PDB file of C-alpha atoms in Angstrom:
ATOM      1  CA  LYS A   1      87.007 -95.777 -22.892  1.00  0.00           C
ATOM      2  CA  MET A   2      85.700 -94.894 -26.278  1.00  0.00           C
ATOM      3  CA  ASN A   3      83.483 -92.040 -25.146  1.00  0.00           C
ATOM      4  CA  SER A   4      84.692 -88.941 -23.361  1.00  0.00           C
ATOM      5  CA  THR A   5      83.011 -88.259 -20.030  1.00  0.00           C
ATOM      6  CA  MET A   6      81.201 -85.239 -21.409  1.00  0.00           C
ATOM      7  CA  SER A   7      79.541 -87.099 -24.249  1.00  0.00           C
ATOM      8  CA  GLU A   8      78.980 -90.255 -22.198  1.00  0.00           C
ATOM      9  CA  GLU A   9      76.891 -88.759 -19.394  1.00  0.00           C
ATOM     10  CA  PRO A  10      73.597 -88.164 -21.251  1.00  0.00           C
ATOM     11  CA  ASP A  11      74.011 -91.600 -22.834  1.00  0.00           C
ATOM     12  CA  ALA A  12      74.530 -93.227 -19.445  1.00  0.00           C
ATOM     13  CA  LEU A  13      71.398 -91.598 -18.033  1.00  0.00           C
ATOM     14  CA  SER A  14      69.205 -92.455 -21.014  1.00  0.00           C
ATOM     15  CA  VAL A  15      70.466 -96.064 -21.069  1.00  0.00           C
ATOM     16  CA  VAL A  16      69.958 -96.608 -17.344  1.00  0.00           C
ATOM     17  CA  ASN A  17      66.484 -95.015 -17.549  1.00  0.00           C
ATOM     18  CA  GLN A  18      65.595 -97.353 -20.438  1.00  0.00           C
ATOM     19  CA  LEU A  19      66.769-100.352 -18.419  1.00  0.00           C
ATOM     20  CA  ARG A  20      64.762 -99.123 -15.421  1.00  0.00           C
ATOM     21  CA  ASP A  21      61.638 -98.803 -17.584  1.00  0.00           C
ATOM     22  CA  LEU A  22      62.164-102.279 -19.069  1.00  0.00           C
ATOM     23  CA  ALA A  23      62.748-103.758 -15.588  1.00  0.00           C
ATOM     24  CA  ALA A  24      59.454-102.212 -14.409  1.00  0.00           C
ATOM     25  CA  ASP A  25      57.640-104.731 -16.624  1.00  0.00           C
ATOM     26  CA  PRO A  26      57.640-108.158 -14.898  1.00  0.00           C
ATOM     27  CA  LEU A  27      57.756-109.881 -18.304  1.00  0.00           C
ATOM     28  CA  ASN A  28      61.267-108.546 -18.932  1.00  0.00           C
ATOM     29  CA  ARG A  29      62.946-109.236 -15.594  1.00  0.00           C
ATOM     30  CA  ARG A  30      64.303-112.724 -16.294  1.00  0.00           C
ATOM     31  CA  ALA A  31      65.666-111.708 -19.703  1.00  0.00           C
ATOM     32  CA  ILE A  32      67.519-108.668 -18.339  1.00  0.00           C
ATOM     33  CA  VAL A  33      69.275-110.719 -15.650  1.00  0.00           C
ATOM     34  CA  GLN A  34      70.134-113.526 -18.106  1.00  0.00           C
ATOM     35  CA  ASP A  35      71.625-111.044 -20.579  1.00  0.00           C
ATOM     36  CA  GLN A  36      75.455-111.011 -20.571  1.00  0.00           C
ATOM     37  CA  GLY A  37      75.911-107.246 -20.461  1.00  0.00           C
ATOM     38  CA  CYS A  38      73.024-105.652 -18.560  1.00  0.00           C
ATOM     39  CA  LEU A  39      73.649-106.755 -14.971  1.00  0.00           C
ATOM     40  CA  PRO A  40      77.407-105.972 -15.021  1.00  0.00           C
ATOM     41  CA  GLY A  41      76.497-102.627 -16.619  1.00  0.00           C
ATOM     42  CA  LEU A  42      73.986-101.771 -13.877  1.00  0.00           C
ATOM     43  CA  ILE A  43      76.623-102.615 -11.248  1.00  0.00           C
ATOM     44  CA  LEU A  44      79.060-100.226 -12.926  1.00  0.00           C
ATOM     45  CA  PHE A  45      76.363 -97.551 -12.979  1.00  0.00           C
ATOM     46  CA  LEU A  46      76.293 -97.773  -9.150  1.00  0.00           C
ATOM     47  CA  ASP A  47      79.712 -96.120  -9.147  1.00  0.00           C
ATOM     48  CA  HIS A  48      78.731 -93.375 -11.606  1.00  0.00           C
ATOM     49  CA  PRO A  49      79.556 -89.777 -10.561  1.00  0.00           C
ATOM     50  CA  ASN A  50      76.077 -88.503 -11.531  1.00  0.00           C
ATOM     51  CA  PRO A  51      73.658 -89.185  -8.585  1.00  0.00           C
ATOM     52  CA  PRO A  52      70.511 -89.627 -10.766  1.00  0.00           C
ATOM     53  CA  VAL A  53      72.293 -92.389 -12.732  1.00  0.00           C
ATOM     54  CA  VAL A  54      73.021 -94.255  -9.473  1.00  0.00           C
ATOM     55  CA  HIS A  55      69.436 -93.879  -8.226  1.00  0.00           C
ATOM     56  CA  SER A  56      67.966 -95.019 -11.534  1.00  0.00           C
ATOM     57  CA  ALA A  57      70.281 -98.069 -11.600  1.00  0.00           C
ATOM     58  CA  LEU A  58      69.122 -98.960  -8.062  1.00  0.00           C
ATOM     59  CA  LEU A  59      65.461 -98.683  -9.099  1.00  0.00           C
ATOM     60  CA  ALA A  60      66.190-101.068 -11.991  1.00  0.00           C
ATOM     61  CA  LEU A  61      67.891-103.530  -9.593  1.00  0.00           C
ATOM     62  CA  ARG A  62      64.972-103.193  -7.146  1.00  0.00           C
ATOM     63  CA  TYR A  63      62.552-104.193  -9.911  1.00  0.00           C
ATOM     64  CA  LEU A  64      64.769-107.101 -11.007  1.00  0.00           C
ATOM     65  CA  ALA A  65      65.079-108.372  -7.409  1.00  0.00           C
ATOM     66  CA  GLU A  66      61.287-108.635  -7.163  1.00  0.00           C
ATOM     67  CA  CYS A  67      61.577-111.734  -9.342  1.00  0.00           C
ATOM     68  CA  ARG A  68      62.612-114.414  -6.825  1.00  0.00           C
ATOM     69  CA  ALA A  69      64.278-116.487  -9.561  1.00  0.00           C
ATOM     70  CA  ASN A  70      66.718-113.619 -10.254  1.00  0.00           C
ATOM     71  CA  ARG A  71      68.025-113.131  -6.733  1.00  0.00           C
ATOM     72  CA  GLU A  72      70.744-115.786  -6.523  1.00  0.00           C
ATOM     73  CA  LYS A  73      72.311-114.742  -9.834  1.00  0.00           C
ATOM     74  CA  MET A  74      72.143-111.071  -8.873  1.00  0.00           C
ATOM     75  CA  LYS A  75      73.704-111.714  -5.468  1.00  0.00           C
ATOM     76  CA  SER A  76      76.588-113.722  -6.933  1.00  0.00           C
ATOM     77  CA  GLU A  77      77.258-111.280  -9.797  1.00  0.00           C
ATOM     78  CA  LEU A  78      80.802-109.884  -9.487  1.00  0.00           C
ATOM     79  CA  GLY A  79      80.841-106.612  -7.544  1.00  0.00           C
ATOM     80  CA  MET A  80      77.092-106.483  -6.824  1.00  0.00           C
ATOM     81  CA  MET A  81      77.059-106.674  -3.012  1.00  0.00           C
ATOM     82  CA  LEU A  82      80.271-104.663  -2.653  1.00  0.00           C
ATOM     83  CA  SER A  83      78.945-101.868  -4.881  1.00  0.00           C
ATOM     84  CA  LEU A  84      75.677-101.726  -2.915  1.00  0.00           C
ATOM     85  CA  GLN A  85      77.661-101.460   0.336  1.00  0.00           C
ATOM     86  CA  ASN A  86      79.763 -98.660  -1.176  1.00  0.00           C
ATOM     87  CA  VAL A  87      76.618 -96.692  -2.066  1.00  0.00           C
ATOM     88  CA  ILE A  88      75.239 -97.152   1.480  1.00  0.00           C
ATOM     89  CA  GLN A  89      78.504 -96.127   3.152  1.00  0.00           C
ATOM     90  CA  LYS A  90      79.538 -93.250   0.877  1.00  0.00           C
ATOM     91  CA  THR A  91      79.024 -89.969   2.739  1.00  0.00           C
ATOM     92  CA  THR A  92      78.006 -88.093  -0.422  1.00  0.00           C
ATOM     93  CA  THR A  93      75.130 -90.469  -1.275  1.00  0.00           C
ATOM     94  CA  PRO A  94      71.683 -88.798  -0.858  1.00  0.00           C
ATOM     95  CA  GLY A  95      69.498 -90.269   1.930  1.00  0.00           C
ATOM     96  CA  GLU A  96      66.815 -91.702  -0.376  1.00  0.00           C
ATOM     97  CA  THR A  97      69.479 -93.444  -2.453  1.00  0.00           C
ATOM     98  CA  LYS A  98      71.079 -94.970   0.662  1.00  0.00           C
ATOM     99  CA  LEU A  99      67.731 -96.354   1.819  1.00  0.00           C
ATOM    100  CA  LEU A 100      67.027 -97.799  -1.626  1.00  0.00           C
ATOM    101  CA  ALA A 101      70.483 -99.409  -1.794  1.00  0.00           C
ATOM    102  CA  SER A 102      70.031-100.989   1.645  1.00  0.00           C
ATOM    103  CA  GLU A 103      66.610-102.276   0.570  1.00  0.00           C
ATOM    104  CA  VAL A 104      68.123-104.005  -2.503  1.00  0.00           C
ATOM    105  CA  TYR A 105      71.006-105.307  -0.368  1.00  0.00           C
ATOM    106  CA  ASP A 106      68.549-106.784   2.175  1.00  0.00           C
ATOM    107  CA  ILE A 107      66.523-108.568  -0.486  1.00  0.00           C
ATOM    108  CA  LEU A 108      69.582-110.141  -2.130  1.00  0.00           C
ATOM    109  CA  GLN A 109      71.384-110.936   1.127  1.00  0.00           C
ATOM    110  CA  SER A 110      68.393-112.902   2.415  1.00  0.00           C
ATOM    111  CA  SER A 111      67.723-114.715  -0.883  1.00  0.00           C
ATOM    112  CA  ASN A 112      68.909-118.175   0.207  1.00  0.00           C
ATOM    113  CA  MET A 113      68.142-118.106   3.934  1.00  0.00           C
ATOM    114  CA  SER A 114      65.310-119.579   5.926  1.00  0.00           C
ATOM    115  CA  ASP A 115      62.559-117.100   6.801  1.00  0.00           C
ATOM    116  CA  MET A 116      63.746-116.714  10.404  1.00  0.00           C
ATOM    117  CA  ASP A 117      67.410-116.225   9.466  1.00  0.00           C
ATOM    118  CA  SER A 118      66.285-113.862   6.753  1.00  0.00           C
ATOM    119  CA  MET A 119      64.334-111.650   9.179  1.00  0.00           C
ATOM    120  CA  ASN A 120      67.248-111.539  11.625  1.00  0.00           C
ATOM    121  CA  GLU A 121      69.693-110.683   8.854  1.00  0.00           C
ATOM    122  CA  MET A 122      67.431-107.958   7.454  1.00  0.00           C
ATOM    123  CA  ASN A 123      66.962-106.388  10.874  1.00  0.00           C
ATOM    124  CA  TYR A 124      70.720-106.414  11.407  1.00  0.00           C
ATOM    125  CA  ARG A 125      71.340-104.869   7.974  1.00  0.00           C
ATOM    126  CA  ARG A 126      68.673-102.249   8.571  1.00  0.00           C
ATOM    127  CA  ARG A 127      70.253-101.245  11.885  1.00  0.00           C
ATOM    128  CA  LYS A 128      73.619-101.071  10.138  1.00  0.00           C
ATOM    129  CA  ALA A 129      72.126 -98.983   7.328  1.00  0.00           C
ATOM    130  CA  GLN A 130      70.527 -96.648   9.894  1.00  0.00           C
ATOM    131  CA  PHE A 131      73.962 -96.213  11.454  1.00  0.00           C
ATOM    132  CA  PHE A 132      75.452 -95.168   8.103  1.00  0.00           C
ATOM    133  CA  LEU A 133      72.489 -92.947   7.327  1.00  0.00           C
ATOM    134  CA  GLY A 134      72.895 -91.036  10.553  1.00  0.00           C
ATOM    135  CA  SER A 135      70.186 -89.660  12.821  1.00  0.00           C
ATOM    136  CA  THR A 136      68.896 -87.136  10.260  1.00  0.00           C
ATOM    137  CA  ASN A 137      67.304 -89.849   8.124  1.00  0.00           C
ATOM    138  CA  LYS A 138      64.220 -91.352   9.703  1.00  0.00           C
ATOM    139  CA  ARG A 139      62.977 -94.789   8.733  1.00  0.00           C
ATOM    140  CA  ALA A 140      61.157 -95.474   5.499  1.00  0.00           C
ATOM    141  CA  LYS A 141      57.458 -96.333   5.329  1.00  0.00           C
ATOM    142  CA  THR A 142      55.311 -98.011   2.691  1.00  0.00           C
ATOM    143  CA  VAL A 143      52.211 -96.443   1.138  1.00  0.00           C
ATOM    144  CA  VAL A 144      49.912 -98.467  -1.134  1.00  0.00           C
ATOM    145  CA  LEU A 145      48.030 -96.406  -3.711  1.00  0.00           C
ATOM    146  CA  HIS A 146      45.102 -97.350  -5.907  1.00  0.00           C
ATOM    147  CA  ILE A 147      45.418 -95.174  -9.005  1.00  0.00           C
ATOM    148  CA  ASP A 148      42.371 -94.569 -11.187  1.00  0.00           C
ATOM    149  CA  GLY A 149      43.563 -94.267 -14.782  1.00  0.00           C
ATOM    150  CA  LEU A 150      46.731 -96.374 -14.389  1.00  0.00           C
ATOM    151  CA  ASP A 151      45.907 -98.638 -17.303  1.00  0.00           C
ATOM    152  CA  ASP A 152      48.834 -98.663 -19.744  1.00  0.00           C
ATOM    153  CA  SER A 153      52.604 -98.216 -19.820  1.00  0.00           C
ATOM    154  CA  SER A 154      52.510 -94.593 -20.991  1.00  0.00           C
ATOM    155  CA  ARG A 155      50.346 -93.750 -17.939  1.00  0.00           C
ATOM    156  CA  ARG A 156      52.824 -95.695 -15.788  1.00  0.00           C
ATOM    157  CA  ASN A 157      55.655 -93.552 -17.197  1.00  0.00           C
ATOM    158  CA  LEU A 158      53.676 -90.391 -16.363  1.00  0.00           C
ATOM    159  CA  CYS A 159      53.068 -91.655 -12.841  1.00  0.00           C
ATOM    160  CA  GLU A 160      56.746 -92.595 -12.412  1.00  0.00           C
ATOM    161  CA  GLU A 161      57.807 -89.138 -13.635  1.00  0.00           C
ATOM    162  CA  ALA A 162      55.471 -87.443 -11.120  1.00  0.00           C
ATOM    163  CA  LEU A 163      56.731 -89.587  -8.209  1.00  0.00           C
ATOM    164  CA  LEU A 164      60.402 -89.042  -9.081  1.00  0.00           C
ATOM    165  CA  LYS A 165      59.889 -85.303  -8.671  1.00  0.00           C
ATOM    166  CA  ILE A 166      59.075 -85.657  -4.969  1.00  0.00           C
ATOM    167  CA  LYS A 167      61.907 -85.351  -2.482  1.00  0.00           C
ATOM    168  CA  GLY A 168      61.604 -88.269  -0.063  1.00  0.00           C
ATOM    169  CA  VAL A 169      60.414 -90.953  -2.502  1.00  0.00           C
ATOM    170  CA  ILE A 170      62.744 -93.973  -2.330  1.00  0.00           C
ATOM    171  CA  SER A 171      61.246 -96.575  -4.632  1.00  0.00           C
ATOM    172  CA  PHE A 172      57.982 -97.715  -6.160  1.00  0.00           C
ATOM    173  CA  THR A 173      56.518-100.874  -7.638  1.00  0.00           C
ATOM    174  CA  PHE A 174      53.596-100.957 -10.040  1.00  0.00           C
ATOM    175  CA  GLN A 175      50.932-103.660  -9.980  1.00  0.00           C
ATOM    176  CA  MET A 176      49.319-102.770 -13.282  1.00  0.00           C
ATOM    177  CA  ALA A 177      46.678-105.514 -13.245  1.00  0.00           C
ATOM    178  CA  VAL A 178      45.057-104.024 -10.148  1.00  0.00           C
ATOM    179  CA  GLN A 179      45.935-100.348 -10.821  1.00  0.00           C
ATOM    180  CA  ARG A 180      48.177-100.129  -7.789  1.00  0.00           C
ATOM    181  CA  CYS A 181      51.492 -98.581  -6.905  1.00  0.00           C
ATOM    182  CA  VAL A 182      53.433 -99.547  -3.766  1.00  0.00           C
ATOM    183  CA  VAL A 183      55.613 -96.586  -2.786  1.00  0.00           C
ATOM    184  CA  ARG A 184      58.454 -96.526  -0.259  1.00  0.00           C
ATOM    185  CA  ILE A 185      58.913 -93.054   1.195  1.00  0.00           C
ATOM    186  CA  ARG A 186      60.859 -91.367   3.968  1.00  0.00           C
ATOM    187  CA  SER A 187      58.750 -91.436   7.132  1.00  0.00           C
ATOM    188  CA  ASP A 188      58.721 -87.625   7.337  1.00  0.00           C
ATOM    189  CA  LEU A 189      57.011 -87.313   3.930  1.00  0.00           C
ATOM    190  CA  LYS A 190      53.215 -87.061   3.989  1.00  0.00           C
ATOM    191  CA  ALA A 191      51.371 -89.587   1.816  1.00  0.00           C
ATOM    192  CA  GLU A 192      49.169 -86.716   0.581  1.00  0.00           C
ATOM    193  CA  ALA A 193      52.184 -85.423  -1.367  1.00  0.00           C
ATOM    194  CA  LEU A 194      52.006 -88.563  -3.525  1.00  0.00           C
ATOM    195  CA  ALA A 195      48.328 -87.937  -4.278  1.00  0.00           C
ATOM    196  CA  THR A 196      49.053 -84.312  -5.201  1.00  0.00           C
ATOM    197  CA  ALA A 197      51.817 -85.384  -7.590  1.00  0.00           C
ATOM    198  CA  ILE A 198      49.645 -88.015  -9.262  1.00  0.00           C
ATOM    199  CA  ALA A 199      46.720 -85.588  -9.560  1.00  0.00           C
ATOM    200  CA  SER A 200      49.105 -83.185 -11.339  1.00  0.00           C
ATOM    201  CA  THR A 201      49.167 -85.610 -14.300  1.00  0.00           C
ATOM    202  CA  LYS A 202      45.517 -84.536 -14.903  1.00  0.00           C
ATOM    203  CA  VAL A 203      44.664 -88.074 -16.092  1.00  0.00           C
ATOM    204  CA  MET A 204      45.062 -90.077 -12.871  1.00  0.00           C
ATOM    205  CA  LYS A 205      43.825 -89.865  -9.291  1.00  0.00           C
ATOM    206  CA  ALA A 206      45.124 -91.753  -6.249  1.00  0.00           C
ATOM    207  CA  GLN A 207      43.404 -93.255  -3.212  1.00  0.00           C
ATOM    208  CA  GLN A 208      45.223 -94.935  -0.328  1.00  0.00           C
ATOM    209  CA  VAL A 209      44.761 -98.658   0.285  1.00  0.00           C
ATOM    210  CA  VAL A 210      44.535 -99.417   4.016  1.00  0.00           C
ATOM    211  CA  LYS A 211      43.589-102.490   6.040  1.00  0.00           C
ATOM    212  CA  SER A 212      40.734-102.422   8.510  1.00  0.00           C
ATOM    213  CA  GLU A 213      40.975-104.077  11.936  1.00  0.00           C
ATOM    214  CA  SER A 214      39.372-107.185  10.484  1.00  0.00           C
ATOM    215  CA  GLY A 215      42.091-107.351   7.812  1.00  0.00           C
ATOM    216  CA  GLU A 216      39.918-106.213   4.910  1.00  0.00           C
ATOM    217  CA  GLU A 217      41.326-103.728   2.418  1.00  0.00           C
ATOM    218  CA  MET A 218      39.616-100.358   2.063  1.00  0.00           C
ATOM    219  CA  LEU A 219      40.158 -97.423  -0.273  1.00  0.00           C
ATOM    220  CA  VAL A 220      40.519 -94.088   1.504  1.00  0.00           C
ATOM    221  CA  PRO A 221      40.340 -90.916  -0.617  1.00  0.00           C
ATOM    222  CA  PHE A 222      42.897 -88.185   0.041  1.00  0.00           C
ATOM    223  CA  GLN A 223      41.763 -84.671   0.899  1.00  0.00           C
ATOM    224  CA  ASP A 224      41.224 -82.561  -2.215  1.00  0.00           C
ATOM    225  CA  THR A 225      43.368 -79.727  -0.871  1.00  0.00           C
ATOM    226  CA  PRO A 226      46.795 -80.031  -2.536  1.00  0.00           C
ATOM    227  CA  VAL A 227      49.800 -80.199  -0.213  1.00  0.00           C
ATOM    228  CA  GLU A 228      53.091 -78.446  -0.818  1.00  0.00           C
ATOM    229  CA  VAL A 229      55.451 -80.894  -2.523  1.00  0.00           C
ATOM    230  CA  GLU A 230      59.175 -80.406  -2.030  1.00  0.00           C
ATOM    231  CA  GLN A 231      60.804 -80.857  -5.419  1.00  0.00           C
ATOM    232  CA  ASN A 232      63.730 -83.231  -5.789  1.00  0.00           C
ATOM    233  CA  THR A 233      66.867 -81.120  -6.203  1.00  0.00           C
ATOM    234  CA  ASP A 234      68.413 -83.695  -8.564  1.00  0.00           C
ATOM    235  CA  LEU A 235      65.548 -83.277 -10.985  1.00  0.00           C
ATOM    236  CA  PRO A 236      67.028 -80.870 -13.556  1.00  0.00           C
ATOM    237  CA  GLU A 237      69.738 -83.454 -14.276  1.00  0.00           C
ATOM    238  CA  TYR A 238      67.318 -86.334 -14.031  1.00  0.00           C
ATOM    239  CA  LEU A 239      64.571 -85.113 -16.347  1.00  0.00           C
ATOM    240  CA  PRO A 240      65.623 -82.148 -18.485  1.00  0.00           C
ATOM    241  CA  GLU A 241      62.606 -80.004 -19.394  1.00  0.00           C
ATOM    242  CA  ASP A 242      63.132 -80.493 -23.118  1.00  0.00           C
ATOM    243  CA  GLU A 243      63.579 -84.239 -22.955  1.00  0.00           C
ATOM    244  CA  SER A 244      60.821 -85.979 -21.027  1.00  0.00           C
ATOM    245  CA  PRO A 245      60.972 -89.819 -20.996  1.00  0.00           C
ATOM    246  CA  SER A 246      57.497 -90.029 -22.495  1.00  0.00           C
ATOM    247  CA  LYS A 247      58.606 -88.452 -25.782  1.00  0.00           C
ATOM    248  CA  GLU A 248      60.004 -90.088 -28.930  1.00  0.00           C
ATOM    249  CA  GLN A 249      62.924 -92.033 -27.493  1.00  0.00           C
ATOM    250  CA  ASP A 250      60.713 -94.106 -25.202  1.00  0.00           C
ATOM    251  CA  LYS A 251      58.198 -95.334 -27.746  1.00  0.00           C
ATOM    252  CA  ALA A 252      59.953 -98.708 -27.642  1.00  0.00           C
ATOM    253  CA  VAL A 253      59.409 -98.906 -23.886  1.00  0.00           C
ATOM    254  CA  SER A 254      55.672 -98.261 -24.080  1.00  0.00           C
ATOM    255  CA  ARG A 255      55.387-101.132 -26.557  1.00  0.00           C
ATOM    256  CA  VAL A 256      57.411-103.603 -24.515  1.00  0.00           C
ATOM    257  CA  GLY A 257      54.513-105.408 -22.823  1.00  0.00           C
ATOM    258  CA  SER A 258      52.762-106.273 -26.061  1.00  0.00           C
ATOM    259  CA  HIS A 259      55.886-106.836 -28.185  1.00  0.00           C
ATOM    260  CA  PRO A 260      58.483-108.848 -26.235  1.00  0.00           C
ATOM    261  CA  GLU A 261      60.757-108.855 -29.310  1.00  0.00           C
ATOM    262  CA  GLY A 262      61.035-105.060 -28.931  1.00  0.00           C
ATOM    263  CA  ALA A 263      62.457-105.567 -25.456  1.00  0.00           C
ATOM    264  CA  ALA A 264      64.893-108.205 -26.698  1.00  0.00           C
ATOM    265  CA  SER A 265      66.275-105.971 -29.439  1.00  0.00           C
ATOM    266  CA  TRP A 266      66.535-103.079 -27.010  1.00  0.00           C
ATOM    267  CA  LEU A 267      68.423-105.248 -24.534  1.00  0.00           C
ATOM    268  CA  SER A 268      71.040-106.057 -27.168  1.00  0.00           C
ATOM    269  CA  THR A 269      71.366-102.323 -27.928  1.00  0.00           C
ATOM    270  CA  ALA A 270      71.822-101.585 -24.211  1.00  0.00           C
ATOM    271  CA  ALA A 271      74.400-104.365 -23.853  1.00  0.00           C
ATOM    272  CA  ASN A 272      76.340-102.985 -26.830  1.00  0.00           C
ATOM    273  CA  PHE A 273      76.323 -99.524 -25.302  1.00  0.00           C
ATOM    274  CA  LEU A 274      77.456-100.873 -21.940  1.00  0.00           C
ATOM    275  CA  SER A 275      80.331-102.890 -23.389  1.00  0.00           C
ATOM    276  CA  ARG A 276      81.411 -99.907 -25.514  1.00  0.00           C
ATOM    277  CA  SER A 277      81.315 -97.529 -22.571  1.00  0.00           C
ATOM    278  CA  PHE A 278      82.766 -99.582 -19.763  1.00  0.00           C
ATOM    279  CA  TYR A 279      85.131-102.172 -21.191  1.00  0.00           C
ATOM    280  CA  TRP A 280      88.428-101.530 -22.952  1.00  0.00           C
TER     281      TRP A 280
END
């Protein structure tokens, strides 16, 4: 390897975070998976010794797997399914990361099955994942938020930063056009904690989207009293105080939606980094 481990680690985290931010934009998902270096690089990140790197790589893969056209290629990529299984089965993997890995595994595993086979397979995988997770990890649940003020990519980055600080958040998907965020959380985490975190940005406010008995969607405001939010213990490594993702280095990311060529040039930079770091 060209880089020593010491100098490589911050690079690995910043590169995987950039890829995660690019993958969050649906316009970039096909290009990332078609790129020669990015998918193999993300798979290698799954075996990284730094837990935040692994979790960030899984979030990127979760975004990429949302694009149905990507799933077959992702599933057949060398080492993908094996690496996901390793993350799920490794005893040192944090609970949220295990749940996220099993979620990505489920989506890819069921990519070419009929709906019925797919449901059976996912239920089997989930039971298997629960076995590896042990009894201390309860099931995950999904919370849909409507976020007033979620109207550009810099706000999305702020929102993502706030959610990543909460212990118990597994993954999230933004639906920018309708100002929504679909969040997967551990079942023992209160949804109010998400609202508190988003309110802490001072520029956004969350309401919960729920369905009435007749199937209609309703917006339910959270109580204004803030709840105690347990901070993610990985955070100091994940987001150093002096280097927040919304500062200089991420200007390219906030421009991605309106300038696809910016994403393309960044992808080639990422691929160069990955080949330099991981291949002899």
